[in-house]
Amino acid sequence: MAYATRLVRILTISASLMLAGCQGENAEAPWVAYHQQLADDLSLAPIERSDIGNIGAFPEQRTRLIPIEETREGMLNIYALRECQITSLIAARNNQLGRVAPPSQHWLYERELWQKLDACWNSEIPATLSPENRERLAELTRLKTEQLPAVSWNAIFASEEWVKSFSRASHAWDIRHPPDMKQPLAAVDYLQQMVDTQFSQTWQQDSSTLENHLKNLQERPLSAEVLRTLLLATQRLTEANRYLNAINLTSETCLSAWDSSHLDNLEHRAKQWLTAINQLIDAQQVPTPTAIDHYQTRWLSLQNPRAPWQQFQQVRLEHAALRARLPMCSNNKKS
C-alpha cells in the first residue's frame, strides 16, 4: 500500500512537471511565430532570444505579517460577560480544533467576536454589570477593535491560497489563450468586501463562501502568471525593437500585418488583476509591512517605471512606433 501511494505521488508530480513544461512552451509559441514573421519580412537572420528572468520571491511570513499580542482572559471572567453571548464562541476558539484553524477561520472568529462585543457594549447590558466586569468588557472591546485590522491583514497574507498566487514555480500564459479570470477576480472582490466591512454590524460573512473563494485563488498562481506574462512580452518586444532598430531601410522594406489584439487582451487582463490586488492591499487599515511595501512597488505597481506593467507599456509603445516607420507589405510585394 505504501509503495502504491508513493507511485501515485510520483506519477502526479511527473504529470504536473510535464504540464508546467507544456505551459512554458505554449507561452513562447506566439512570440516565436512573430519573430519569424519579422525575419521573413526583412529577409534577415532570426531574432536572437534570451531567457526570461523569474519574478521576485514573495516575502517570508515573518516579514509580511503583523505581530498581534495574544489576549489572555480566564473563562470565569469571560463567563461573567455571558450576557454578551461570547462564551461559546471563545470556548470554540480555544479548543483543539480552534487552535489549529486556518487563518481564514481565525479571521471569521475575530470578526464575529468583535461584532458581539461591540453590540454588547452599545446595548443596555453594561449598565447591569459590576464596575469590574464593565471595565473588563470595555477593555476587551477596545482591544479587539484595535486588533481587527491586523487580524484581517494576517488572515490574507498568512493564507496558503494567497501566498501560492505569487509562486515563482509558475509560467507565463499563452497570450492567444488567456485564463478565465472571472472566479479569481470574484475571490479578490470578496476579500475586499470583508476588509471594507470588517467594522460593519450589518454585513455578515459566510464561511463556505470565503473558503470557496480561497479555493478559486488556489487553482493557479495567477498573480505570478500575470507578472511572468508581462515579463515575457516585454522581453520579446524588446528583442523585436532591437531588431527593427538595426535594419537598413530601403524602398523595398515592409512589414506584414500583425494582429496585436492578443496584446490588447493581455494589457486589459493584467491591469484588471493588478488593480484588484493593489486595491486590496491599499484598503487595509494597517501600516503596510516594509517587505510587502517593497514587493508591491517593485512588482505590482501600475505607476513604478521599473515594475513589469510600466515596462510592458513602454516597450509596446516603442514597438508600435518602430512598426509605424515601415509600410505594410502589399500582397504582390510578398509573393
Short mmCIF file of C-alpha atoms in Angstrom, two decimals:
data_model
loop_
_atom_site.label_atom_id
_atom_site.label_comp_id
_atom_site.label_asym_id
_atom_site.label_seq_id
_atom_site.Cartn_x
_atom_site.Cartn_y
_atom_site.Cartn_z
CA MET A 1 0.00 0.00 0.00
CA ALA A 2 2.85 2.36 0.87
CA TYR A 3 4.53 1.59 -2.46
CA ALA A 4 1.30 2.25 -4.37
CA THR A 5 0.79 5.55 -2.59
CA ARG A 6 4.35 6.58 -3.35
CA LEU A 7 3.94 5.56 -7.01
CA VAL A 8 0.77 7.62 -7.35
CA ARG A 9 2.55 10.60 -5.81
CA ILE A 10 5.50 10.24 -8.21
CA LEU A 11 3.18 9.99 -11.22
CA THR A 12 1.22 13.02 -10.04
CA ILE A 13 4.37 15.09 -9.66
CA SER A 14 5.63 13.93 -13.06
CA ALA A 15 2.34 14.88 -14.69
CA SER A 16 2.47 18.30 -13.03
CA LEU A 17 6.02 18.86 -14.29
CA MET A 18 5.03 17.82 -17.82
CA LEU A 19 2.04 20.18 -17.73
CA ALA A 20 4.23 23.03 -16.46
CA GLY A 21 6.70 22.41 -19.28
CA CYS A 22 3.93 22.45 -21.87
CA GLN A 23 2.57 25.70 -20.47
CA GLY A 24 6.01 27.31 -20.78
CA GLU A 25 6.41 26.14 -24.37
CA ASN A 26 2.93 27.34 -25.32
CA ALA A 27 3.69 30.78 -23.90
CA GLU A 28 6.66 31.11 -26.25
CA ALA A 29 4.83 29.89 -29.35
CA PRO A 30 3.18 33.18 -30.44
CA TRP A 31 6.45 35.07 -29.90
CA VAL A 32 8.46 32.54 -31.90
CA ALA A 33 5.92 32.92 -34.72
CA TYR A 34 6.04 36.73 -34.60
CA HIS A 35 9.82 36.88 -34.55
CA GLN A 36 9.90 34.51 -37.51
CA GLN A 37 7.40 36.73 -39.33
CA LEU A 38 9.67 39.75 -38.86
CA ALA A 39 12.71 37.79 -40.07
CA ASP A 40 10.82 36.59 -43.15
CA ASP A 41 9.55 40.10 -43.93
CA LEU A 42 13.03 41.57 -43.75
CA SER A 43 14.87 38.54 -45.21
CA LEU A 44 17.31 38.60 -42.30
CA ALA A 45 18.73 36.13 -39.81
CA PRO A 46 16.42 35.02 -36.99
CA ILE A 47 15.97 37.27 -33.97
CA GLU A 48 18.16 36.30 -31.03
CA ARG A 49 16.10 35.50 -27.97
CA SER A 50 17.29 35.27 -24.38
CA ASP A 51 15.90 33.53 -21.31
CA ILE A 52 13.40 35.39 -19.15
CA GLY A 53 14.26 36.05 -15.53
CA ASN A 54 11.93 34.97 -12.75
CA ILE A 55 9.81 37.29 -10.65
CA GLY A 56 10.93 38.24 -7.16
CA ALA A 57 10.29 35.91 -4.24
CA PHE A 58 7.21 36.74 -2.19
CA PRO A 59 8.29 37.96 1.28
CA GLU A 60 8.69 35.35 4.01
CA GLN A 61 5.90 35.02 6.53
CA ARG A 62 7.79 36.59 9.42
CA THR A 63 8.33 39.77 7.35
CA ARG A 64 4.85 40.09 5.90
CA LEU A 65 2.70 39.57 8.99
CA ILE A 66 1.81 41.99 11.78
CA PRO A 67 2.52 40.86 15.36
CA ILE A 68 -0.65 40.60 17.48
CA GLU A 69 -0.48 40.21 21.23
CA GLU A 70 -2.41 37.20 22.47
CA THR A 71 -5.46 38.02 24.57
CA ARG A 72 -5.41 36.20 27.89
CA GLU A 73 -8.62 36.16 29.90
CA GLY A 74 -9.79 33.43 32.27
CA MET A 75 -13.01 31.59 31.47
CA LEU A 76 -14.52 32.73 34.79
CA ASN A 77 -14.04 36.32 33.73
CA ILE A 78 -15.48 35.53 30.30
CA TYR A 79 -18.43 33.78 31.95
CA ALA A 80 -19.11 36.98 33.85
CA LEU A 81 -19.78 38.54 30.43
CA ARG A 82 -22.14 35.71 29.37
CA GLU A 83 -24.92 38.16 28.57
CA CYS A 84 -22.77 39.30 25.63
CA GLN A 85 -23.07 35.78 24.15
CA ILE A 86 -19.33 35.33 23.66
CA THR A 87 -18.75 32.36 25.99
CA SER A 88 -19.35 29.54 23.49
CA LEU A 89 -17.53 31.43 20.76
CA ILE A 90 -14.38 31.84 22.84
CA ALA A 91 -14.58 28.23 24.05
CA ALA A 92 -14.71 27.02 20.44
CA ARG A 93 -11.70 29.17 19.56
CA ASN A 94 -9.72 27.77 22.49
CA ASN A 95 -10.43 24.08 21.87
CA GLN A 96 -8.09 21.81 19.91
CA LEU A 97 -9.77 22.40 16.55
CA GLY A 98 -9.97 26.14 17.07
CA ARG A 99 -6.26 26.42 17.82
CA VAL A 100 -5.26 24.77 14.52
CA ALA A 101 -7.88 26.54 12.38
CA PRO A 102 -6.55 28.14 9.18
CA PRO A 103 -6.06 31.93 9.03
CA SER A 104 -9.36 32.39 7.19
CA GLN A 105 -11.34 30.78 10.03
CA HIS A 106 -9.43 32.79 12.62
CA TRP A 107 -10.45 35.90 10.69
CA LEU A 108 -14.12 34.91 10.80
CA TYR A 109 -13.87 34.18 14.50
CA GLU A 110 -12.24 37.51 15.36
CA ARG A 111 -14.76 39.44 13.29
CA GLU A 112 -17.71 37.65 14.90
CA LEU A 113 -16.21 38.23 18.34
CA TRP A 114 -15.82 41.94 17.61
CA GLN A 115 -19.42 42.15 16.39
CA LYS A 116 -20.72 40.56 19.59
CA LEU A 117 -18.54 42.71 21.84
CA ASP A 118 -19.38 45.94 20.02
CA ALA A 119 -23.10 45.15 20.01
CA CYS A 120 -22.95 44.27 23.70
CA TRP A 121 -21.09 47.44 24.65
CA ASN A 122 -23.63 49.57 22.79
CA SER A 123 -26.60 47.88 24.47
CA GLU A 124 -28.16 48.07 27.94
CA ILE A 125 -26.01 45.20 29.21
CA PRO A 126 -23.01 47.24 30.52
CA ALA A 127 -25.34 49.02 32.97
CA THR A 128 -26.22 45.66 34.56
CA LEU A 129 -22.59 44.63 35.09
CA SER A 130 -20.43 45.24 38.13
CA PRO A 131 -17.88 48.06 37.73
CA GLU A 132 -15.11 45.47 37.41
CA ASN A 133 -16.87 43.49 34.70
CA ARG A 134 -17.98 46.64 32.89
CA GLU A 135 -14.35 47.74 32.78
CA ARG A 136 -13.37 44.27 31.56
CA LEU A 137 -15.94 44.48 28.75
CA ALA A 138 -14.76 47.97 27.78
CA GLU A 139 -11.13 46.87 27.64
CA LEU A 140 -11.87 43.69 25.69
CA THR A 141 -14.00 45.60 23.19
CA ARG A 142 -11.30 48.26 22.77
CA LEU A 143 -8.58 45.63 22.31
CA LYS A 144 -10.49 43.60 19.73
CA THR A 145 -11.44 46.74 17.83
CA GLU A 146 -7.80 47.76 17.76
CA GLN A 147 -6.60 44.31 16.67
CA LEU A 148 -9.18 43.51 13.98
CA PRO A 149 -7.42 45.32 11.08
CA ALA A 150 -4.19 43.44 11.83
CA VAL A 151 -6.15 40.19 12.04
CA SER A 152 -7.66 40.95 8.63
CA TRP A 153 -4.23 41.62 7.17
CA ASN A 154 -2.68 38.48 8.64
CA ALA A 155 -5.62 36.31 7.58
CA ILE A 156 -4.94 37.20 3.95
CA PHE A 157 -1.16 37.29 4.00
CA ALA A 158 -0.76 34.13 6.05
CA SER A 159 -3.15 32.11 3.91
CA GLU A 160 -1.68 29.40 1.73
CA GLU A 161 -4.02 30.37 -1.09
CA TRP A 162 -2.78 33.96 -1.19
CA VAL A 163 0.91 33.05 -0.96
CA LYS A 164 0.63 30.46 -3.75
CA SER A 165 -0.79 33.11 -6.06
CA PHE A 166 2.71 34.63 -6.12
CA SER A 167 4.59 31.35 -6.56
CA ARG A 168 7.84 31.54 -8.54
CA ALA A 169 7.18 27.96 -9.67
CA SER A 170 4.87 29.30 -12.35
CA HIS A 171 4.79 30.05 -16.06
CA ALA A 172 3.68 32.81 -18.36
CA TRP A 173 0.46 32.04 -20.18
CA ASP A 174 -0.08 31.73 -23.90
CA ILE A 175 -1.43 35.18 -24.83
CA ARG A 176 -3.59 33.55 -27.51
CA HIS A 177 -5.43 31.55 -24.82
CA PRO A 178 -5.51 33.55 -21.57
CA PRO A 179 -7.07 32.02 -18.45
CA ASP A 180 -10.59 32.74 -17.29
CA MET A 181 -10.20 35.34 -14.55
CA LYS A 182 -13.84 35.66 -13.56
CA GLN A 183 -13.70 33.47 -10.44
CA PRO A 184 -10.29 34.67 -9.17
CA LEU A 185 -11.42 38.28 -9.55
CA ALA A 186 -14.61 37.45 -7.66
CA ALA A 187 -12.46 35.94 -4.90
CA VAL A 188 -10.36 39.09 -4.56
CA ASP A 189 -13.55 41.17 -4.60
CA TYR A 190 -14.96 39.13 -1.72
CA LEU A 191 -11.79 39.62 0.31
CA GLN A 192 -12.09 43.33 -0.45
CA GLN A 193 -15.66 43.31 0.86
CA MET A 194 -14.55 41.62 4.07
CA VAL A 195 -11.85 44.24 4.61
CA ASP A 196 -14.14 47.17 3.76
CA THR A 197 -16.94 45.95 6.03
CA GLN A 198 -14.88 44.48 8.87
CA PHE A 199 -16.41 47.01 11.29
CA SER A 200 -19.95 46.61 9.98
CA GLN A 201 -22.70 45.13 12.13
CA THR A 202 -24.97 44.52 9.16
CA TRP A 203 -22.65 42.72 6.69
CA GLN A 204 -22.49 39.05 7.64
CA GLN A 205 -19.56 36.94 6.48
CA ASP A 206 -20.10 33.36 5.34
CA SER A 207 -17.53 30.64 5.99
CA SER A 208 -18.33 28.43 3.00
CA THR A 209 -18.36 31.43 0.64
CA LEU A 210 -14.97 32.57 1.90
CA GLU A 211 -13.44 29.10 1.62
CA ASN A 212 -14.80 28.63 -1.91
CA HIS A 213 -13.29 31.93 -2.98
CA LEU A 214 -9.94 30.98 -1.45
CA LYS A 215 -10.13 27.66 -3.26
CA ASN A 216 -10.60 29.54 -6.53
CA LEU A 217 -7.49 31.59 -5.78
CA GLN A 218 -5.56 28.37 -5.24
CA GLU A 219 -6.48 26.92 -8.63
CA ARG A 220 -3.48 28.62 -10.26
CA PRO A 221 -0.78 31.17 -9.27
CA LEU A 222 -2.49 33.94 -11.19
CA SER A 223 -0.54 36.87 -9.73
CA ALA A 224 2.74 35.22 -10.68
CA GLU A 225 1.41 34.28 -14.13
CA VAL A 226 0.34 37.85 -14.85
CA LEU A 227 3.77 39.16 -13.90
CA ARG A 228 5.65 36.49 -15.83
CA THR A 229 3.49 37.02 -18.91
CA LEU A 230 4.28 40.74 -18.78
CA LEU A 231 7.99 39.95 -18.39
CA LEU A 232 7.89 37.59 -21.36
CA ALA A 233 6.02 40.05 -23.58
CA THR A 234 8.36 42.88 -22.59
CA GLN A 235 11.47 40.82 -23.34
CA ARG A 236 10.26 39.56 -26.73
CA LEU A 237 9.12 43.02 -27.78
CA THR A 238 12.46 44.47 -26.65
CA GLU A 239 14.26 41.93 -28.84
CA ALA A 240 12.00 42.79 -31.77
CA ASN A 241 12.65 46.50 -31.20
CA ARG A 242 16.40 45.94 -31.21
CA TYR A 243 15.98 44.00 -34.45
CA LEU A 244 13.94 46.72 -36.15
CA ASN A 245 16.31 49.44 -34.97
CA ALA A 246 19.26 47.69 -36.59
CA ILE A 247 17.85 47.27 -40.13
CA ASN A 248 18.80 49.43 -43.09
CA LEU A 249 15.60 50.84 -44.51
CA THR A 250 15.11 50.67 -48.28
CA SER A 251 12.22 51.30 -50.61
CA GLU A 252 11.54 47.56 -50.55
CA THR A 253 11.36 47.29 -46.77
CA CYS A 254 7.89 46.49 -45.49
CA LEU A 255 6.15 44.51 -42.79
CA SER A 256 3.28 42.05 -42.96
CA ALA A 257 0.15 42.79 -41.00
CA TRP A 258 0.33 41.74 -37.35
CA ASP A 259 -2.66 41.03 -35.16
CA SER A 260 -1.79 42.67 -31.84
CA SER A 261 -5.22 42.07 -30.30
CA HIS A 262 -3.70 39.41 -28.04
CA LEU A 263 -1.53 42.12 -26.51
CA ASP A 264 -4.61 44.31 -26.03
CA ASN A 265 -6.21 41.42 -24.16
CA LEU A 266 -3.09 40.86 -22.06
CA GLU A 267 -2.98 44.57 -21.23
CA HIS A 268 -6.62 44.57 -20.16
CA ARG A 269 -6.38 41.44 -18.04
CA ALA A 270 -3.09 42.35 -16.40
CA LYS A 271 -4.33 45.81 -15.48
CA GLN A 272 -7.61 44.38 -14.17
CA TRP A 273 -5.81 41.88 -11.95
CA LEU A 274 -3.07 44.20 -10.69
CA THR A 275 -5.64 46.90 -9.95
CA ALA A 276 -7.68 44.47 -7.84
CA ILE A 277 -4.60 43.22 -5.95
CA ASN A 278 -3.29 46.73 -5.28
CA GLN A 279 -6.70 47.94 -4.13
CA LEU A 280 -6.95 45.05 -1.68
CA ILE A 281 -3.51 45.81 -0.23
CA ASP A 282 -4.14 49.56 -0.07
CA ALA A 283 -7.55 49.11 1.58
CA GLN A 284 -6.01 47.53 4.68
CA GLN A 285 -6.31 49.73 7.75
CA VAL A 286 -2.80 48.96 8.98
CA PRO A 287 0.66 50.25 8.05
CA THR A 288 1.93 48.02 5.24
CA PRO A 289 4.87 45.87 6.39
CA THR A 290 8.09 47.04 4.73
CA ALA A 291 8.68 43.77 2.90
CA ILE A 292 5.22 43.85 1.30
CA ASP A 293 5.56 47.55 0.51
CA HIS A 294 8.81 46.87 -1.37
CA TYR A 295 7.31 43.88 -3.21
CA GLN A 296 4.23 45.86 -4.17
CA THR A 297 6.30 48.76 -5.50
CA ARG A 298 8.74 46.56 -7.42
CA TRP A 299 6.34 44.02 -8.91
CA LEU A 300 2.68 45.01 -8.56
CA SER A 301 2.72 48.76 -9.08
CA LEU A 302 0.94 50.30 -12.05
CA GLN A 303 2.98 53.52 -11.67
CA ASN A 304 6.56 52.47 -10.94
CA PRO A 305 8.60 52.74 -14.21
CA ARG A 306 10.65 49.69 -13.14
CA ALA A 307 7.67 47.44 -12.44
CA PRO A 308 6.55 44.90 -15.09
CA TRP A 309 3.36 46.80 -16.01
CA GLN A 310 5.07 50.07 -16.90
CA GLN A 311 7.98 48.26 -18.57
CA PHE A 312 5.48 46.48 -20.82
CA GLN A 313 3.66 49.72 -21.59
CA GLN A 314 6.86 51.50 -22.56
CA VAL A 315 8.27 48.77 -24.80
CA ARG A 316 4.93 48.27 -26.51
CA LEU A 317 4.73 51.98 -27.41
CA GLU A 318 8.28 51.80 -28.76
CA HIS A 319 7.39 48.78 -30.87
CA ALA A 320 4.32 50.47 -32.32
CA ALA A 321 6.46 53.49 -33.25
CA LEU A 322 9.08 51.30 -34.95
CA ARG A 323 6.46 49.44 -36.97
CA ALA A 324 4.88 52.75 -37.96
CA ARG A 325 8.11 53.71 -39.76
CA LEU A 326 7.58 50.91 -42.28
CA PRO A 327 4.78 50.48 -44.80
CA MET A 328 2.51 47.49 -44.84
CA CYS A 329 3.56 44.89 -47.38
CA SER A 330 1.18 44.52 -50.30
CA ASN A 331 0.28 41.04 -51.46
CA ASN A 332 2.28 41.25 -54.70
CA LYS A 333 5.33 42.53 -52.77
CA LYS A 334 5.33 39.46 -50.55
CA SER A 335 4.62 36.96 -53.34
#
